[in-house]
Amino acid sequence: MNESRKTGIEPDEWEPLKAYTNARIALGKTGVSIPLKESLQFRLAHAHAKDAVYSRLNTADLQADLASTGLPVEWVKSQAGTRDIYLQRPDLGRMLDASSVEQLQQLNSSPADINIIVADGLSATAINENAGSVVRLLVEKIQQAGYSLAPIVLVEQGRVAITDAIGGVLHPRLAIILIGERPGLSSFDSMGAYITYAPAPGLTDERRNCISNIREQGLPPAFAVEKIMYIINSAFRLQLTGVALKDNAGLLD
């Protein structure tokens, strides 16, 4: 008796591709419907994604983890006071609240080459699980390359463009924000890195480079840091980031 007759599930010719991706492909079918197991797994994945959107930064553990780099850590907030406001008003997530601006202004530090920012974005879960290892390795690589570092800034309810608001206060030559990405049904813990040369209020996203899907099941932290360092070195050489800076690492000349 063949497998489809035993289980009632018709085989899918894409089945071999499942070895290469976590995407929801080759689900099979039972009559005109997908199998019950796949339906339940979809609901579970949807629940994980929804939980990630409403997850919160583990600020105590994160601050301790980031402080292990030897750099000061500043915890600030955007103008989105609650998670619901953050989701409804993306513009407020791009701006620092007044007390955070004052807090950063009081640092009285000289502008550094690089400022690392960590923000919850749309998945604090991604930051809780991935940011510590990436930041520790990234700080090590940056220091080995001879660049100076500003205090690490940890942002609650932050969007990517809060990089520019922070840059308008600290004035680093370049900023990197590690942020939780929009959860997918197979990647609720994915973190992104956005790199901006000369961050300042008023910039738009074509001025940034993005490295996406940083997590153990996607782009592993060590590999992600190598890609970030390639962008950093290219950015300082060309004095720009964004659409004019291409990631050609590993390509033939």
JSON list of C-alpha atoms in Angstrom, two decimals:
[
{"chain": "A", "resi": 1, "resn": "MET", "atom": "CA", "xyz": [0.00, 0.00, 0.00]},
{"chain": "A", "resi": 2, "resn": "ASN", "atom": "CA", "xyz": [1.49, 3.39, -0.96]},
{"chain": "A", "resi": 3, "resn": "GLU", "atom": "CA", "xyz": [1.96, 6.23, 1.56]},
{"chain": "A", "resi": 4, "resn": "SER", "atom": "CA", "xyz": [-0.90, 8.38, 0.29]},
{"chain": "A", "resi": 5, "resn": "ARG", "atom": "CA", "xyz": [-3.40, 5.55, 0.70]},
{"chain": "A", "resi": 6, "resn": "LYS", "atom": "CA", "xyz": [-2.20, 4.86, 4.27]},
{"chain": "A", "resi": 7, "resn": "THR", "atom": "CA", "xyz": [-2.30, 8.47, 5.43]},
{"chain": "A", "resi": 8, "resn": "GLY", "atom": "CA", "xyz": [-4.89, 9.99, 3.11]},
{"chain": "A", "resi": 9, "resn": "ILE", "atom": "CA", "xyz": [-2.35, 12.71, 2.21]},
{"chain": "A", "resi": 10, "resn": "GLU", "atom": "CA", "xyz": [-1.40, 13.15, -1.42]},
{"chain": "A", "resi": 11, "resn": "PRO", "atom": "CA", "xyz": [2.38, 13.62, -1.93]},
{"chain": "A", "resi": 12, "resn": "ASP", "atom": "CA", "xyz": [3.78, 16.90, -3.24]},
{"chain": "A", "resi": 13, "resn": "GLU", "atom": "CA", "xyz": [6.46, 17.03, -5.94]},
{"chain": "A", "resi": 14, "resn": "TRP", "atom": "CA", "xyz": [8.15, 19.93, -4.08]},
{"chain": "A", "resi": 15, "resn": "GLU", "atom": "CA", "xyz": [8.82, 17.73, -1.06]},
{"chain": "A", "resi": 16, "resn": "PRO", "atom": "CA", "xyz": [12.63, 17.51, -1.65]},
{"chain": "A", "resi": 17, "resn": "LEU", "atom": "CA", "xyz": [12.88, 21.33, -1.44]},
{"chain": "A", "resi": 18, "resn": "LYS", "atom": "CA", "xyz": [11.81, 21.28, 2.23]},
{"chain": "A", "resi": 19, "resn": "ALA", "atom": "CA", "xyz": [15.37, 20.22, 3.08]},
{"chain": "A", "resi": 20, "resn": "TYR", "atom": "CA", "xyz": [16.56, 23.71, 2.10]},
{"chain": "A", "resi": 21, "resn": "THR", "atom": "CA", "xyz": [13.97, 26.06, 3.61]},
{"chain": "A", "resi": 22, "resn": "ASN", "atom": "CA", "xyz": [11.62, 26.57, 6.54]},
{"chain": "A", "resi": 23, "resn": "ALA", "atom": "CA", "xyz": [9.07, 28.19, 4.23]},
{"chain": "A", "resi": 24, "resn": "ARG", "atom": "CA", "xyz": [5.61, 26.63, 4.14]},
{"chain": "A", "resi": 25, "resn": "ILE", "atom": "CA", "xyz": [5.92, 24.61, 0.94]},
{"chain": "A", "resi": 26, "resn": "ALA", "atom": "CA", "xyz": [5.01, 21.04, -0.03]},
{"chain": "A", "resi": 27, "resn": "LEU", "atom": "CA", "xyz": [2.30, 20.81, 2.62]},
{"chain": "A", "resi": 28, "resn": "GLY", "atom": "CA", "xyz": [0.44, 18.01, 0.86]},
{"chain": "A", "resi": 29, "resn": "LYS", "atom": "CA", "xyz": [-3.34, 17.86, 0.72]},
{"chain": "A", "resi": 30, "resn": "THR", "atom": "CA", "xyz": [-6.21, 15.78, 1.96]},
{"chain": "A", "resi": 31, "resn": "GLY", "atom": "CA", "xyz": [-8.99, 16.05, -0.57]},
{"chain": "A", "resi": 32, "resn": "VAL", "atom": "CA", "xyz": [-9.29, 19.78, -1.23]},
{"chain": "A", "resi": 33, "resn": "SER", "atom": "CA", "xyz": [-7.79, 20.79, 2.14]},
{"chain": "A", "resi": 34, "resn": "ILE", "atom": "CA", "xyz": [-4.33, 20.83, 3.68]},
{"chain": "A", "resi": 35, "resn": "PRO", "atom": "CA", "xyz": [-3.60, 18.13, 6.28]},
{"chain": "A", "resi": 36, "resn": "LEU", "atom": "CA", "xyz": [-4.72, 18.76, 9.86]},
{"chain": "A", "resi": 37, "resn": "LYS", "atom": "CA", "xyz": [-1.12, 18.66, 11.11]},
{"chain": "A", "resi": 38, "resn": "GLU", "atom": "CA", "xyz": [-0.13, 21.48, 8.73]},
{"chain": "A", "resi": 39, "resn": "SER", "atom": "CA", "xyz": [-3.21, 23.51, 9.70]},
{"chain": "A", "resi": 40, "resn": "LEU", "atom": "CA", "xyz": [-2.28, 23.26, 13.38]},
{"chain": "A", "resi": 41, "resn": "GLN", "atom": "CA", "xyz": [1.35, 24.16, 12.67]},
{"chain": "A", "resi": 42, "resn": "PHE", "atom": "CA", "xyz": [0.18, 27.25, 10.78]},
{"chain": "A", "resi": 43, "resn": "ARG", "atom": "CA", "xyz": [-1.88, 28.34, 13.78]},
{"chain": "A", "resi": 44, "resn": "LEU", "atom": "CA", "xyz": [1.10, 27.80, 16.08]},
{"chain": "A", "resi": 45, "resn": "ALA", "atom": "CA", "xyz": [3.40, 29.80, 13.79]},
{"chain": "A", "resi": 46, "resn": "HIS", "atom": "CA", "xyz": [0.83, 32.61, 13.62]},
{"chain": "A", "resi": 47, "resn": "ALA", "atom": "CA", "xyz": [0.64, 32.64, 17.44]},
{"chain": "A", "resi": 48, "resn": "HIS", "atom": "CA", "xyz": [4.45, 32.84, 17.71]},
{"chain": "A", "resi": 49, "resn": "ALA", "atom": "CA", "xyz": [4.51, 35.77, 15.27]},
{"chain": "A", "resi": 50, "resn": "LYS", "atom": "CA", "xyz": [1.76, 37.63, 17.16]},
{"chain": "A", "resi": 51, "resn": "ASP", "atom": "CA", "xyz": [3.51, 37.02, 20.49]},
{"chain": "A", "resi": 52, "resn": "ALA", "atom": "CA", "xyz": [6.76, 38.37, 19.02]},
{"chain": "A", "resi": 53, "resn": "VAL", "atom": "CA", "xyz": [5.08, 41.63, 17.97]},
{"chain": "A", "resi": 54, "resn": "TYR", "atom": "CA", "xyz": [3.90, 42.19, 21.54]},
{"chain": "A", "resi": 55, "resn": "SER", "atom": "CA", "xyz": [7.03, 40.86, 23.24]},
{"chain": "A", "resi": 56, "resn": "ARG", "atom": "CA", "xyz": [9.11, 43.10, 25.49]},
{"chain": "A", "resi": 57, "resn": "LEU", "atom": "CA", "xyz": [12.82, 43.69, 25.80]},
{"chain": "A", "resi": 58, "resn": "ASN", "atom": "CA", "xyz": [14.49, 41.85, 28.64]},
{"chain": "A", "resi": 59, "resn": "THR", "atom": "CA", "xyz": [16.24, 45.07, 29.57]},
{"chain": "A", "resi": 60, "resn": "ALA", "atom": "CA", "xyz": [18.00, 43.82, 32.70]},
{"chain": "A", "resi": 61, "resn": "ASP", "atom": "CA", "xyz": [19.65, 40.87, 30.93]},
{"chain": "A", "resi": 62, "resn": "LEU", "atom": "CA", "xyz": [20.32, 42.92, 27.79]},
{"chain": "A", "resi": 63, "resn": "GLN", "atom": "CA", "xyz": [21.99, 45.75, 29.68]},
{"chain": "A", "resi": 64, "resn": "ALA", "atom": "CA", "xyz": [24.18, 43.27, 31.55]},
{"chain": "A", "resi": 65, "resn": "ASP", "atom": "CA", "xyz": [25.00, 41.42, 28.33]},
{"chain": "A", "resi": 66, "resn": "LEU", "atom": "CA", "xyz": [25.86, 44.62, 26.44]},
{"chain": "A", "resi": 67, "resn": "ALA", "atom": "CA", "xyz": [27.83, 46.04, 29.36]},
{"chain": "A", "resi": 68, "resn": "SER", "atom": "CA", "xyz": [30.13, 43.00, 29.15]},
{"chain": "A", "resi": 69, "resn": "THR", "atom": "CA", "xyz": [31.65, 44.69, 26.08]},
{"chain": "A", "resi": 70, "resn": "GLY", "atom": "CA", "xyz": [33.15, 47.31, 28.41]},
{"chain": "A", "resi": 71, "resn": "LEU", "atom": "CA", "xyz": [31.13, 50.11, 26.79]},
{"chain": "A", "resi": 72, "resn": "PRO", "atom": "CA", "xyz": [28.56, 52.27, 28.63]},
{"chain": "A", "resi": 73, "resn": "VAL", "atom": "CA", "xyz": [24.94, 51.37, 27.85]},
{"chain": "A", "resi": 74, "resn": "GLU", "atom": "CA", "xyz": [22.24, 54.05, 27.67]},
{"chain": "A", "resi": 75, "resn": "TRP", "atom": "CA", "xyz": [18.60, 52.90, 27.84]},
{"chain": "A", "resi": 76, "resn": "VAL", "atom": "CA", "xyz": [16.28, 55.36, 26.07]},
{"chain": "A", "resi": 77, "resn": "LYS", "atom": "CA", "xyz": [12.70, 55.46, 24.77]},
{"chain": "A", "resi": 78, "resn": "SER", "atom": "CA", "xyz": [10.93, 56.67, 21.67]},
{"chain": "A", "resi": 79, "resn": "GLN", "atom": "CA", "xyz": [7.90, 58.95, 21.72]},
{"chain": "A", "resi": 80, "resn": "ALA", "atom": "CA", "xyz": [5.64, 55.88, 21.38]},
{"chain": "A", "resi": 81, "resn": "GLY", "atom": "CA", "xyz": [4.73, 55.44, 25.03]},
{"chain": "A", "resi": 82, "resn": "THR", "atom": "CA", "xyz": [2.98, 52.07, 24.70]},
{"chain": "A", "resi": 83, "resn": "ARG", "atom": "CA", "xyz": [3.09, 49.11, 22.34]},
{"chain": "A", "resi": 84, "resn": "ASP", "atom": "CA", "xyz": [-0.33, 49.91, 20.90]},
{"chain": "A", "resi": 85, "resn": "ILE", "atom": "CA", "xyz": [0.76, 53.48, 20.13]},
{"chain": "A", "resi": 86, "resn": "TYR", "atom": "CA", "xyz": [3.97, 52.15, 18.61]},
{"chain": "A", "resi": 87, "resn": "LEU", "atom": "CA", "xyz": [2.03, 49.91, 16.23]},
{"chain": "A", "resi": 88, "resn": "GLN", "atom": "CA", "xyz": [-0.48, 52.61, 15.30]},
{"chain": "A", "resi": 89, "resn": "ARG", "atom": "CA", "xyz": [1.97, 55.53, 15.00]},
{"chain": "A", "resi": 90, "resn": "PRO", "atom": "CA", "xyz": [5.21, 54.50, 13.27]},
{"chain": "A", "resi": 91, "resn": "ASP", "atom": "CA", "xyz": [6.30, 58.15, 13.18]},
{"chain": "A", "resi": 92, "resn": "LEU", "atom": "CA", "xyz": [6.52, 58.31, 16.98]},
{"chain": "A", "resi": 93, "resn": "GLY", "atom": "CA", "xyz": [8.79, 55.27, 17.02]},
{"chain": "A", "resi": 94, "resn": "ARG", "atom": "CA", "xyz": [11.28, 57.21, 14.90]},
{"chain": "A", "resi": 95, "resn": "MET", "atom": "CA", "xyz": [11.76, 60.00, 17.47]},
{"chain": "A", "resi": 96, "resn": "LEU", "atom": "CA", "xyz": [13.28, 60.10, 20.95]},
{"chain": "A", "resi": 97, "resn": "ASP", "atom": "CA", "xyz": [11.18, 61.32, 23.84]},
{"chain": "A", "resi": 98, "resn": "ALA", "atom": "CA", "xyz": [12.32, 64.53, 25.54]},
{"chain": "A", "resi": 99, "resn": "SER", "atom": "CA", "xyz": [13.94, 62.87, 28.56]},
{"chain": "A", "resi": 100, "resn": "SER", "atom": "CA", "xyz": [15.96, 60.57, 26.29]},
{"chain": "A", "resi": 101, "resn": "VAL", "atom": "CA", "xyz": [17.25, 63.50, 24.24]},
{"chain": "A", "resi": 102, "resn": "GLU", "atom": "CA", "xyz": [18.35, 65.22, 27.45]},
{"chain": "A", "resi": 103, "resn": "GLN", "atom": "CA", "xyz": [19.94, 61.99, 28.70]},
{"chain": "A", "resi": 104, "resn": "LEU", "atom": "CA", "xyz": [22.07, 61.62, 25.56]},
{"chain": "A", "resi": 105, "resn": "GLN", "atom": "CA", "xyz": [22.97, 65.31, 25.50]},
{"chain": "A", "resi": 106, "resn": "GLN", "atom": "CA", "xyz": [24.42, 64.98, 29.00]},
{"chain": "A", "resi": 107, "resn": "LEU", "atom": "CA", "xyz": [26.96, 62.37, 27.90]},
{"chain": "A", "resi": 108, "resn": "ASN", "atom": "CA", "xyz": [29.35, 65.16, 26.85]},
{"chain": "A", "resi": 109, "resn": "SER", "atom": "CA", "xyz": [31.45, 62.72, 24.83]},
{"chain": "A", "resi": 110, "resn": "SER", "atom": "CA", "xyz": [33.35, 63.54, 21.67]},
{"chain": "A", "resi": 111, "resn": "PRO", "atom": "CA", "xyz": [31.78, 62.19, 18.46]},
{"chain": "A", "resi": 112, "resn": "ALA", "atom": "CA", "xyz": [32.92, 58.62, 17.83]},
{"chain": "A", "resi": 113, "resn": "ASP", "atom": "CA", "xyz": [33.44, 56.73, 14.61]},
{"chain": "A", "resi": 114, "resn": "ILE", "atom": "CA", "xyz": [30.63, 54.25, 15.27]},
{"chain": "A", "resi": 115, "resn": "ASN", "atom": "CA", "xyz": [27.49, 54.12, 17.40]},
{"chain": "A", "resi": 116, "resn": "ILE", "atom": "CA", "xyz": [25.79, 50.77, 18.00]},
{"chain": "A", "resi": 117, "resn": "ILE", "atom": "CA", "xyz": [22.05, 50.98, 18.70]},
{"chain": "A", "resi": 118, "resn": "VAL", "atom": "CA", "xyz": [19.82, 48.09, 19.78]},
{"chain": "A", "resi": 119, "resn": "ALA", "atom": "CA", "xyz": [16.02, 48.45, 19.43]},
{"chain": "A", "resi": 120, "resn": "ASP", "atom": "CA", "xyz": [13.04, 46.14, 19.91]},
{"chain": "A", "resi": 121, "resn": "GLY", "atom": "CA", "xyz": [11.37, 46.97, 16.59]},
{"chain": "A", "resi": 122, "resn": "LEU", "atom": "CA", "xyz": [8.62, 44.52, 15.69]},
{"chain": "A", "resi": 123, "resn": "SER", "atom": "CA", "xyz": [10.13, 41.58, 17.60]},
{"chain": "A", "resi": 124, "resn": "ALA", "atom": "CA", "xyz": [11.77, 42.11, 20.96]},
{"chain": "A", "resi": 125, "resn": "THR", "atom": "CA", "xyz": [12.10, 38.32, 21.01]},
{"chain": "A", "resi": 126, "resn": "ALA", "atom": "CA", "xyz": [14.62, 38.59, 18.17]},
{"chain": "A", "resi": 127, "resn": "ILE", "atom": "CA", "xyz": [16.68, 41.07, 20.16]},
{"chain": "A", "resi": 128, "resn": "ASN", "atom": "CA", "xyz": [16.52, 39.08, 23.38]},
{"chain": "A", "resi": 129, "resn": "GLU", "atom": "CA", "xyz": [17.78, 35.99, 21.56]},
{"chain": "A", "resi": 130, "resn": "ASN", "atom": "CA", "xyz": [20.33, 37.43, 19.12]},
{"chain": "A", "resi": 131, "resn": "ALA", "atom": "CA", "xyz": [21.57, 40.91, 20.03]},
{"chain": "A", "resi": 132, "resn": "GLY", "atom": "CA", "xyz": [23.99, 39.98, 22.82]},
{"chain": "A", "resi": 133, "resn": "SER", "atom": "CA", "xyz": [26.15, 37.60, 20.78]},
{"chain": "A", "resi": 134, "resn": "VAL", "atom": "CA", "xyz": [26.19, 39.89, 17.73]},
{"chain": "A", "resi": 135, "resn": "VAL", "atom": "CA", "xyz": [27.10, 43.02, 19.72]},
{"chain": "A", "resi": 136, "resn": "ARG", "atom": "CA", "xyz": [29.91, 41.31, 21.63]},
{"chain": "A", "resi": 137, "resn": "LEU", "atom": "CA", "xyz": [31.52, 40.01, 18.46]},
{"chain": "A", "resi": 138, "resn": "LEU", "atom": "CA", "xyz": [30.88, 43.25, 16.56]},
{"chain": "A", "resi": 139, "resn": "VAL", "atom": "CA", "xyz": [32.50, 45.40, 19.26]},
{"chain": "A", "resi": 140, "resn": "GLU", "atom": "CA", "xyz": [35.53, 43.13, 19.22]},
{"chain": "A", "resi": 141, "resn": "LYS", "atom": "CA", "xyz": [35.88, 43.39, 15.43]},
{"chain": "A", "resi": 142, "resn": "ILE", "atom": "CA", "xyz": [35.33, 47.15, 15.40]},
{"chain": "A", "resi": 143, "resn": "GLN", "atom": "CA", "xyz": [37.98, 47.71, 18.06]},
{"chain": "A", "resi": 144, "resn": "GLN", "atom": "CA", "xyz": [40.43, 45.45, 16.25]},
{"chain": "A", "resi": 145, "resn": "ALA", "atom": "CA", "xyz": [39.90, 47.60, 13.14]},
{"chain": "A", "resi": 146, "resn": "GLY", "atom": "CA", "xyz": [40.83, 50.71, 15.11]},
{"chain": "A", "resi": 147, "resn": "TYR", "atom": "CA", "xyz": [37.49, 52.54, 15.08]},
{"chain": "A", "resi": 148, "resn": "SER", "atom": "CA", "xyz": [36.26, 54.42, 18.16]},
{"chain": "A", "resi": 149, "resn": "LEU", "atom": "CA", "xyz": [32.88, 53.55, 19.68]},
{"chain": "A", "resi": 150, "resn": "ALA", "atom": "CA", "xyz": [30.17, 55.69, 21.29]},
{"chain": "A", "resi": 151, "resn": "PRO", "atom": "CA", "xyz": [28.12, 54.30, 24.20]},
{"chain": "A", "resi": 152, "resn": "ILE", "atom": "CA", "xyz": [25.71, 51.58, 23.15]},
{"chain": "A", "resi": 153, "resn": "VAL", "atom": "CA", "xyz": [22.13, 52.88, 23.02]},
{"chain": "A", "resi": 154, "resn": "LEU", "atom": "CA", "xyz": [19.30, 50.49, 23.92]},
{"chain": "A", "resi": 155, "resn": "VAL", "atom": "CA", "xyz": [15.93, 51.75, 22.64]},
{"chain": "A", "resi": 156, "resn": "GLU", "atom": "CA", "xyz": [12.45, 50.74, 23.73]},
{"chain": "A", "resi": 157, "resn": "GLN", "atom": "CA", "xyz": [9.63, 51.09, 21.13]},
{"chain": "A", "resi": 158, "resn": "GLY", "atom": "CA", "xyz": [12.10, 52.09, 18.42]},
{"chain": "A", "resi": 159, "resn": "ARG", "atom": "CA", "xyz": [11.90, 52.10, 14.62]},
{"chain": "A", "resi": 160, "resn": "VAL", "atom": "CA", "xyz": [14.87, 51.99, 12.22]},
{"chain": "A", "resi": 161, "resn": "ALA", "atom": "CA", "xyz": [14.88, 55.75, 11.67]},
{"chain": "A", "resi": 162, "resn": "ILE", "atom": "CA", "xyz": [15.43, 56.47, 15.36]},
{"chain": "A", "resi": 163, "resn": "THR", "atom": "CA", "xyz": [19.04, 56.00, 14.28]},
{"chain": "A", "resi": 164, "resn": "ASP", "atom": "CA", "xyz": [18.85, 59.48, 12.78]},
{"chain": "A", "resi": 165, "resn": "ALA", "atom": "CA", "xyz": [17.40, 61.07, 15.93]},
{"chain": "A", "resi": 166, "resn": "ILE", "atom": "CA", "xyz": [20.20, 59.54, 18.01]},
{"chain": "A", "resi": 167, "resn": "GLY", "atom": "CA", "xyz": [22.75, 60.56, 15.38]},
{"chain": "A", "resi": 168, "resn": "GLY", "atom": "CA", "xyz": [21.50, 64.14, 15.63]},
{"chain": "A", "resi": 169, "resn": "VAL", "atom": "CA", "xyz": [22.56, 64.15, 19.29]},
{"chain": "A", "resi": 170, "resn": "LEU", "atom": "CA", "xyz": [25.69, 61.96, 19.41]},
{"chain": "A", "resi": 171, "resn": "HIS", "atom": "CA", "xyz": [27.01, 62.79, 15.89]},
{"chain": "A", "resi": 172, "resn": "PRO", "atom": "CA", "xyz": [28.86, 59.55, 15.13]},
{"chain": "A", "resi": 173, "resn": "ARG", "atom": "CA", "xyz": [30.41, 59.12, 11.71]},
{"chain": "A", "resi": 174, "resn": "LEU", "atom": "CA", "xyz": [28.38, 55.93, 11.25]},
{"chain": "A", "resi": 175, "resn": "ALA", "atom": "CA", "xyz": [25.58, 54.19, 13.14]},
{"chain": "A", "resi": 176, "resn": "ILE", "atom": "CA", "xyz": [24.41, 50.58, 13.22]},
{"chain": "A", "resi": 177, "resn": "ILE", "atom": "CA", "xyz": [20.98, 49.66, 14.57]},
{"chain": "A", "resi": 178, "resn": "LEU", "atom": "CA", "xyz": [20.16, 46.05, 15.42]},
{"chain": "A", "resi": 179, "resn": "ILE", "atom": "CA", "xyz": [16.38, 45.73, 15.42]},
{"chain": "A", "resi": 180, "resn": "GLY", "atom": "CA", "xyz": [13.70, 43.04, 15.57]},
{"chain": "A", "resi": 181, "resn": "GLU", "atom": "CA", "xyz": [12.25, 42.45, 12.12]},
{"chain": "A", "resi": 182, "resn": "ARG", "atom": "CA", "xyz": [8.61, 41.97, 11.19]},
{"chain": "A", "resi": 183, "resn": "PRO", "atom": "CA", "xyz": [7.85, 38.37, 12.27]},
{"chain": "A", "resi": 184, "resn": "GLY", "atom": "CA", "xyz": [7.18, 35.83, 9.56]},
{"chain": "A", "resi": 185, "resn": "LEU", "atom": "CA", "xyz": [5.41, 32.52, 9.93]},
{"chain": "A", "resi": 186, "resn": "SER", "atom": "CA", "xyz": [8.76, 30.71, 9.91]},
{"chain": "A", "resi": 187, "resn": "SER", "atom": "CA", "xyz": [10.96, 33.42, 11.42]},
{"chain": "A", "resi": 188, "resn": "PHE", "atom": "CA", "xyz": [9.48, 35.22, 14.42]},
{"chain": "A", "resi": 189, "resn": "ASP", "atom": "CA", "xyz": [12.98, 35.70, 15.93]},
{"chain": "A", "resi": 190, "resn": "SER", "atom": "CA", "xyz": [14.72, 37.39, 12.99]},
{"chain": "A", "resi": 191, "resn": "MET", "atom": "CA", "xyz": [16.94, 40.43, 13.64]},
{"chain": "A", "resi": 192, "resn": "GLY", "atom": "CA", "xyz": [18.06, 43.00, 11.09]},
{"chain": "A", "resi": 193, "resn": "ALA", "atom": "CA", "xyz": [21.06, 45.34, 11.00]},
{"chain": "A", "resi": 194, "resn": "TYR", "atom": "CA", "xyz": [20.75, 48.76, 9.34]},
{"chain": "A", "resi": 195, "resn": "ILE", "atom": "CA", "xyz": [23.93, 50.76, 8.71]},
{"chain": "A", "resi": 196, "resn": "THR", "atom": "CA", "xyz": [23.83, 54.53, 8.12]},
{"chain": "A", "resi": 197, "resn": "TYR", "atom": "CA", "xyz": [26.77, 56.79, 7.32]},
{"chain": "A", "resi": 198, "resn": "ALA", "atom": "CA", "xyz": [26.50, 60.30, 8.83]},
{"chain": "A", "resi": 199, "resn": "PRO", "atom": "CA", "xyz": [23.11, 59.69, 10.51]},
{"chain": "A", "resi": 200, "resn": "ALA", "atom": "CA", "xyz": [21.05, 62.84, 11.01]},
{"chain": "A", "resi": 201, "resn": "PRO", "atom": "CA", "xyz": [17.36, 63.81, 11.11]},
{"chain": "A", "resi": 202, "resn": "GLY", "atom": "CA", "xyz": [15.73, 63.92, 7.68]},
{"chain": "A", "resi": 203, "resn": "LEU", "atom": "CA", "xyz": [17.45, 60.94, 6.04]},
{"chain": "A", "resi": 204, "resn": "THR", "atom": "CA", "xyz": [15.41, 58.34, 4.20]},
{"chain": "A", "resi": 205, "resn": "ASP", "atom": "CA", "xyz": [15.88, 54.61, 3.83]},
{"chain": "A", "resi": 206, "resn": "GLU", "atom": "CA", "xyz": [17.80, 54.68, 0.56]},
{"chain": "A", "resi": 207, "resn": "ARG", "atom": "CA", "xyz": [20.70, 56.03, 2.65]},
{"chain": "A", "resi": 208, "resn": "ARG", "atom": "CA", "xyz": [20.98, 52.77, 4.63]},
{"chain": "A", "resi": 209, "resn": "ASN", "atom": "CA", "xyz": [22.30, 49.28, 4.04]},
{"chain": "A", "resi": 210, "resn": "CYS", "atom": "CA", "xyz": [20.36, 46.37, 5.50]},
{"chain": "A", "resi": 211, "resn": "ILE", "atom": "CA", "xyz": [21.51, 42.90, 6.53]},
{"chain": "A", "resi": 212, "resn": "SER", "atom": "CA", "xyz": [18.47, 40.78, 7.28]},
{"chain": "A", "resi": 213, "resn": "ASN", "atom": "CA", "xyz": [17.43, 37.49, 8.91]},
{"chain": "A", "resi": 214, "resn": "ILE", "atom": "CA", "xyz": [20.18, 37.40, 11.53]},
{"chain": "A", "resi": 215, "resn": "ARG", "atom": "CA", "xyz": [19.54, 34.34, 13.70]},
{"chain": "A", "resi": 216, "resn": "GLU", "atom": "CA", "xyz": [20.95, 30.85, 14.13]},
{"chain": "A", "resi": 217, "resn": "GLN", "atom": "CA", "xyz": [18.48, 29.36, 11.60]},
{"chain": "A", "resi": 218, "resn": "GLY", "atom": "CA", "xyz": [19.09, 32.16, 9.10]},
{"chain": "A", "resi": 219, "resn": "LEU", "atom": "CA", "xyz": [22.26, 34.26, 8.82]},
{"chain": "A", "resi": 220, "resn": "PRO", "atom": "CA", "xyz": [24.40, 33.10, 11.79]},
{"chain": "A", "resi": 221, "resn": "PRO", "atom": "CA", "xyz": [25.78, 35.87, 14.05]},
{"chain": "A", "resi": 222, "resn": "ALA", "atom": "CA", "xyz": [29.45, 35.34, 13.12]},
{"chain": "A", "resi": 223, "resn": "PHE", "atom": "CA", "xyz": [28.68, 35.53, 9.39]},
{"chain": "A", "resi": 224, "resn": "ALA", "atom": "CA", "xyz": [26.42, 38.55, 9.95]},
{"chain": "A", "resi": 225, "resn": "VAL", "atom": "CA", "xyz": [29.21, 40.41, 11.75]},
{"chain": "A", "resi": 226, "resn": "GLU", "atom": "CA", "xyz": [31.59, 39.74, 8.86]},
{"chain": "A", "resi": 227, "resn": "LYS", "atom": "CA", "xyz": [29.05, 41.25, 6.44]},
{"chain": "A", "resi": 228, "resn": "ILE", "atom": "CA", "xyz": [28.50, 44.24, 8.75]},
{"chain": "A", "resi": 229, "resn": "MET", "atom": "CA", "xyz": [32.26, 44.85, 8.93]},
{"chain": "A", "resi": 230, "resn": "TYR", "atom": "CA", "xyz": [32.49, 44.74, 5.14]},
{"chain": "A", "resi": 231, "resn": "ILE", "atom": "CA", "xyz": [29.82, 47.44, 4.91]},
{"chain": "A", "resi": 232, "resn": "ILE", "atom": "CA", "xyz": [31.51, 49.51, 7.65]},
{"chain": "A", "resi": 233, "resn": "ASN", "atom": "CA", "xyz": [34.91, 49.46, 5.94]},
{"chain": "A", "resi": 234, "resn": "SER", "atom": "CA", "xyz": [33.36, 50.24, 2.55]},
{"chain": "A", "resi": 235, "resn": "ALA", "atom": "CA", "xyz": [31.26, 53.05, 4.05]},
{"chain": "A", "resi": 236, "resn": "PHE", "atom": "CA", "xyz": [34.27, 54.81, 5.55]},
{"chain": "A", "resi": 237, "resn": "ARG", "atom": "CA", "xyz": [36.24, 54.39, 2.33]},
{"chain": "A", "resi": 238, "resn": "LEU", "atom": "CA", "xyz": [33.44, 55.77, 0.14]},
{"chain": "A", "resi": 239, "resn": "GLN", "atom": "CA", "xyz": [31.93, 58.09, 2.80]},
{"chain": "A", "resi": 240, "resn": "LEU", "atom": "CA", "xyz": [28.40, 56.85, 2.14]},
{"chain": "A", "resi": 241, "resn": "THR", "atom": "CA", "xyz": [25.92, 54.06, 2.70]},
{"chain": "A", "resi": 242, "resn": "GLY", "atom": "CA", "xyz": [22.71, 53.08, 0.95]},
{"chain": "A", "resi": 243, "resn": "VAL", "atom": "CA", "xyz": [21.87, 52.28, -2.64]},
{"chain": "A", "resi": 244, "resn": "ALA", "atom": "CA", "xyz": [25.27, 53.51, -3.85]},
{"chain": "A", "resi": 245, "resn": "LEU", "atom": "CA", "xyz": [27.11, 50.99, -1.67]},
{"chain": "A", "resi": 246, "resn": "LYS", "atom": "CA", "xyz": [26.83, 47.39, -2.84]},
{"chain": "A", "resi": 247, "resn": "ASP", "atom": "CA", "xyz": [27.74, 44.31, -0.81]},
{"chain": "A", "resi": 248, "resn": "ASN", "atom": "CA", "xyz": [30.21, 42.66, -3.19]},
{"chain": "A", "resi": 249, "resn": "ALA", "atom": "CA", "xyz": [31.96, 40.60, -0.52]},
{"chain": "A", "resi": 250, "resn": "GLY", "atom": "CA", "xyz": [32.86, 37.18, -1.82]},
{"chain": "A", "resi": 251, "resn": "LEU", "atom": "CA", "xyz": [32.23, 38.12, -5.47]},
{"chain": "A", "resi": 252, "resn": "LEU", "atom": "CA", "xyz": [34.90, 37.80, -8.16]},
{"chain": "A", "resi": 253, "resn": "ASP", "atom": "CA", "xyz": [36.58, 41.03, -9.25]}
]
